[in-house]
Amino acid sequence: AQSVTQLGSHVSVSEGALVLLRCNYSSSVPPYLFWYVQYPNQGLQLLLKYTSAATLVKGINGFEAEFKKSETSFHLTKPSAHMSDAAEYFCAVREEDNFNKFYFGSGTKLNVKP
Amino acid sequence: NAGVTQTPKFQVLKTGQSMTLQCAQDMNHNSMYWYRQDPGMGLRLIYYSASEGTTDKGEVPNGYNVSRLNKREFSLRLESAAPSQTSVYFCASSDSGLAGPYEQYFGPGTRLTVT
């Protein structure tokens, strides 16, 4: 089965600083990868997804992620954090041979300090 | 267009009681899912349904049953609730097919406490 590892359960940045949330996956072939955001007491919303069309993927709210096969990584970045970015972020991978199975990382809570 | 809706939003059960969590989607998606979310563990798949009339186990199916009532609705049943089932439950839906990847759309969640 696939797996996803998110390093750092909590990340704290100052407003205006770079946001970097880490995600590493295990897969023998280029997978389908996703980043979701969860605001308090809400469901998950899609930020962006990797489809193999381009290694740098742009998402909503100024977020982007770069797929690096050599590092089996799909880290999420944003050049300048806003207070409204405070949320929990989840990386997910779709199963190789079952497109209905997704595996989620344990999540990273982003705190943005004024 | 309501997306994915879940009822109830909150529930408290005593050990051994049963209940059904309801989920409906209005996006004409083939696939539907039930996840549980526990602190520090991300989301874990309980059951999924690839199409009307089919259901399959996910990572953590023990203690749960599901019914895909029609294309819109996918319910999750706890026959005899246990404290270990205290969690936040999310329903999701997506298009499906090898041409993906199709992202999942999530409901607002049901917070269940079993005492």
PDB file of C-alpha atoms in Angstrom, chain B:
ATOM      1  CA  ASN B   1     -25.698  22.950  -5.154  1.00  0.00           C
ATOM      2  CA  ALA B   2     -25.094  21.769  -1.570  1.00  0.00           C
ATOM      3  CA  GLY B   3     -22.132  19.476  -2.374  1.00  0.00           C
ATOM      4  CA  VAL B   4     -21.736  16.790   0.293  1.00  0.00           C
ATOM      5  CA  THR B   5     -24.046  16.938   3.291  1.00  0.00           C
ATOM      6  CA  GLN B   6     -23.846  14.912   6.493  1.00  0.00           C
ATOM      7  CA  THR B   7     -26.238  14.377   9.367  1.00  0.00           C
ATOM      8  CA  PRO B   8     -26.063  14.656  12.281  1.00  0.00           C
ATOM      9  CA  LYS B   9     -23.325  17.198  13.020  1.00  0.00           C
ATOM     10  CA  PHE B  10     -22.848  16.004  16.592  1.00  0.00           C
ATOM     11  CA  GLN B  11     -23.796  12.817  18.421  1.00  0.00           C
ATOM     12  CA  VAL B  12     -23.166  11.342  21.846  1.00  0.00           C
ATOM     13  CA  LEU B  13     -23.735   7.620  22.298  1.00  0.00           C
ATOM     14  CA  LYS B  14     -23.397   5.238  25.179  1.00  0.00           C
ATOM     15  CA  THR B  15     -21.303   2.114  24.721  1.00  0.00           C
ATOM     16  CA  GLY B  16     -23.340  -0.547  22.963  1.00  0.00           C
ATOM     17  CA  GLN B  17     -25.816   1.811  21.316  1.00  0.00           C
ATOM     18  CA  SER B  18     -26.229   1.865  17.565  1.00  0.00           C
ATOM     19  CA  MET B  19     -26.609   4.687  15.102  1.00  0.00           C
ATOM     20  CA  THR B  20     -26.447   5.533  11.422  1.00  0.00           C
ATOM     21  CA  LEU B  21     -24.567   8.455   9.944  1.00  0.00           C
ATOM     22  CA  GLN B  22     -26.129   9.793   6.785  1.00  0.00           C
ATOM     23  CA  CYS B  23     -24.354  11.265   3.774  1.00  0.00           C
ATOM     24  CA  ALA B  24     -25.685  12.631   0.504  1.00  0.00           C
ATOM     25  CA  GLN B  25     -24.063  14.288  -2.511  1.00  0.00           C
ATOM     26  CA  ASP B  26     -25.643  16.200  -5.382  1.00  0.00           C
ATOM     27  CA  MET B  27     -22.692  16.195  -7.802  1.00  0.00           C
ATOM     28  CA  ASN B  28     -23.617  12.973  -9.580  1.00  0.00           C
ATOM     29  CA  HIS B  29     -20.398  11.331  -8.425  1.00  0.00           C
ATOM     30  CA  ASN B  30     -19.944   7.604  -8.757  1.00  0.00           C
ATOM     31  CA  SER B  31     -17.592   7.121  -5.795  1.00  0.00           C
ATOM     32  CA  MET B  32     -18.325   7.807  -2.160  1.00  0.00           C
ATOM     33  CA  TYR B  33     -16.216   7.326   0.962  1.00  0.00           C
ATOM     34  CA  TRP B  34     -16.322   7.278   4.722  1.00  0.00           C
ATOM     35  CA  TYR B  35     -13.278   8.376   6.723  1.00  0.00           C
ATOM     36  CA  ARG B  36     -12.548   8.841  10.377  1.00  0.00           C
ATOM     37  CA  GLN B  37     -10.213  11.536  11.621  1.00  0.00           C
ATOM     38  CA  ASP B  38      -8.318  11.134  14.856  1.00  0.00           C
ATOM     39  CA  PRO B  39      -5.703  13.550  16.260  1.00  0.00           C
ATOM     40  CA  GLY B  40      -2.251  12.921  14.813  1.00  0.00           C
ATOM     41  CA  MET B  41      -3.475  10.172  12.494  1.00  0.00           C
ATOM     42  CA  GLY B  42      -4.847  12.040   9.526  1.00  0.00           C
ATOM     43  CA  LEU B  43      -7.833  10.529   7.770  1.00  0.00           C
ATOM     44  CA  ARG B  44      -8.278   6.788   7.592  1.00  0.00           C
ATOM     45  CA  LEU B  45     -10.603   5.155   5.096  1.00  0.00           C
ATOM     46  CA  ILE B  46     -13.347   3.041   6.656  1.00  0.00           C
ATOM     47  CA  TYR B  47     -15.350   1.986   3.597  1.00  0.00           C
ATOM     48  CA  TYR B  48     -15.848   3.191   0.083  1.00  0.00           C
ATOM     49  CA  SER B  49     -18.322   2.634  -2.716  1.00  0.00           C
ATOM     50  CA  ALA B  50     -17.110   2.772  -6.299  1.00  0.00           C
ATOM     51  CA  SER B  51     -20.631   2.788  -7.691  1.00  0.00           C
ATOM     52  CA  GLU B  52     -24.229   2.289  -6.706  1.00  0.00           C
ATOM     53  CA  GLY B  53     -24.650  -1.212  -5.323  1.00  0.00           C
ATOM     54  CA  THR B  54     -21.003  -1.845  -4.482  1.00  0.00           C
ATOM     55  CA  THR B  55     -19.048  -1.327  -1.280  1.00  0.00           C
ATOM     56  CA  ASP B  56     -15.518  -2.245  -0.231  1.00  0.00           C
ATOM     57  CA  LYS B  57     -13.489  -2.171   2.947  1.00  0.00           C
ATOM     58  CA  GLY B  58     -10.848   0.424   3.590  1.00  0.00           C
ATOM     59  CA  GLU B  59      -8.101   0.508   6.228  1.00  0.00           C
ATOM     60  CA  VAL B  60     -10.267   0.405   9.361  1.00  0.00           C
ATOM     61  CA  PRO B  61     -13.622  -1.299   8.635  1.00  0.00           C
ATOM     62  CA  ASN B  62     -14.061  -3.256  11.876  1.00  0.00           C
ATOM     63  CA  GLY B  63     -17.138  -2.235  13.847  1.00  0.00           C
ATOM     64  CA  TYR B  64     -18.798  -0.494  10.909  1.00  0.00           C
ATOM     65  CA  ASN B  65     -21.214  -1.315   8.120  1.00  0.00           C
ATOM     66  CA  VAL B  66     -22.228   0.743   5.126  1.00  0.00           C
ATOM     67  CA  SER B  67     -25.049   0.975   2.641  1.00  0.00           C
ATOM     68  CA  ARG B  68     -24.989   2.656  -0.753  1.00  0.00           C
ATOM     69  CA  LEU B  69     -28.679   3.359  -0.920  1.00  0.00           C
ATOM     70  CA  ASN B  70     -28.584   4.968  -4.360  1.00  0.00           C
ATOM     71  CA  LYS B  71     -26.151   7.095  -6.311  1.00  0.00           C
ATOM     72  CA  ARG B  72     -26.644  10.058  -3.988  1.00  0.00           C
ATOM     73  CA  GLU B  73     -26.608   8.460  -0.556  1.00  0.00           C
ATOM     74  CA  PHE B  74     -24.036   6.467   1.416  1.00  0.00           C
ATOM     75  CA  SER B  75     -24.691   5.663   5.063  1.00  0.00           C
ATOM     76  CA  LEU B  76     -22.379   4.422   7.814  1.00  0.00           C
ATOM     77  CA  ARG B  77     -23.737   2.297  10.655  1.00  0.00           C
ATOM     78  CA  LEU B  78     -22.255   1.554  14.035  1.00  0.00           C
ATOM     79  CA  GLU B  79     -24.054  -1.515  15.329  1.00  0.00           C
ATOM     80  CA  SER B  80     -22.602  -1.498  18.844  1.00  0.00           C
ATOM     81  CA  ALA B  81     -20.653   1.643  19.573  1.00  0.00           C
ATOM     82  CA  ALA B  82     -17.382   1.491  21.504  1.00  0.00           C
ATOM     83  CA  PRO B  83     -15.323   4.314  23.047  1.00  0.00           C
ATOM     84  CA  SER B  84     -12.621   3.604  20.439  1.00  0.00           C
ATOM     85  CA  GLN B  85     -15.069   4.842  17.816  1.00  0.00           C
ATOM     86  CA  THR B  86     -15.060   8.338  19.276  1.00  0.00           C
ATOM     87  CA  SER B  87     -13.881  10.374  16.310  1.00  0.00           C
ATOM     88  CA  VAL B  88     -14.834  12.857  13.632  1.00  0.00           C
ATOM     89  CA  TYR B  89     -16.375  11.132  10.637  1.00  0.00           C
ATOM     90  CA  PHE B  90     -16.174  12.565   7.149  1.00  0.00           C
ATOM     91  CA  CYS B  91     -18.042  11.535   4.070  1.00  0.00           C
ATOM     92  CA  ALA B  92     -16.564  12.348   0.662  1.00  0.00           C
ATOM     93  CA  SER B  93     -17.417  11.825  -2.974  1.00  0.00           C
ATOM     94  CA  SER B  94     -15.557  11.985  -6.266  1.00  0.00           C
ATOM     95  CA  ASP B  95     -15.753  11.238  -9.921  1.00  0.00           C
ATOM     96  CA  SER B  96     -13.940   8.024 -10.719  1.00  0.00           C
ATOM     97  CA  GLY B  97     -12.024   6.296 -13.482  1.00  0.00           C
ATOM     98  CA  LEU B  98      -8.503   5.675 -14.645  1.00  0.00           C
ATOM     99  CA  ALA B  99      -8.452   9.026 -16.414  1.00  0.00           C
ATOM    100  CA  GLY B 100      -8.200  10.766 -13.038  1.00  0.00           C
ATOM    101  CA  PRO B 101      -6.970  11.920 -10.680  1.00  0.00           C
ATOM    102  CA  TYR B 102     -10.277  13.102  -9.420  1.00  0.00           C
ATOM    103  CA  GLU B 103     -10.218  14.989  -6.196  1.00  0.00           C
ATOM    104  CA  GLN B 104     -12.539  14.202  -3.334  1.00  0.00           C
ATOM    105  CA  TYR B 105     -15.187  16.568  -2.049  1.00  0.00           C
ATOM    106  CA  PHE B 106     -15.769  16.399   1.680  1.00  0.00           C
ATOM    107  CA  GLY B 107     -18.754  16.956   3.897  1.00  0.00           C
ATOM    108  CA  PRO B 108     -18.568  19.062   7.076  1.00  0.00           C
ATOM    109  CA  GLY B 109     -18.141  16.059   9.356  1.00  0.00           C
ATOM    110  CA  THR B 110     -19.939  14.382  12.237  1.00  0.00           C
ATOM    111  CA  ARG B 111     -18.393  14.588  15.703  1.00  0.00           C
ATOM    112  CA  LEU B 112     -19.192  11.381  17.546  1.00  0.00           C
ATOM    113  CA  THR B 113     -18.477  10.746  21.199  1.00  0.00           C
ATOM    114  CA  VAL B 114     -19.005   7.314  22.725  1.00  0.00           C
ATOM    115  CA  THR B 115     -19.062   7.214  26.520  1.00  0.00           C
TER     116      THR B 115
END
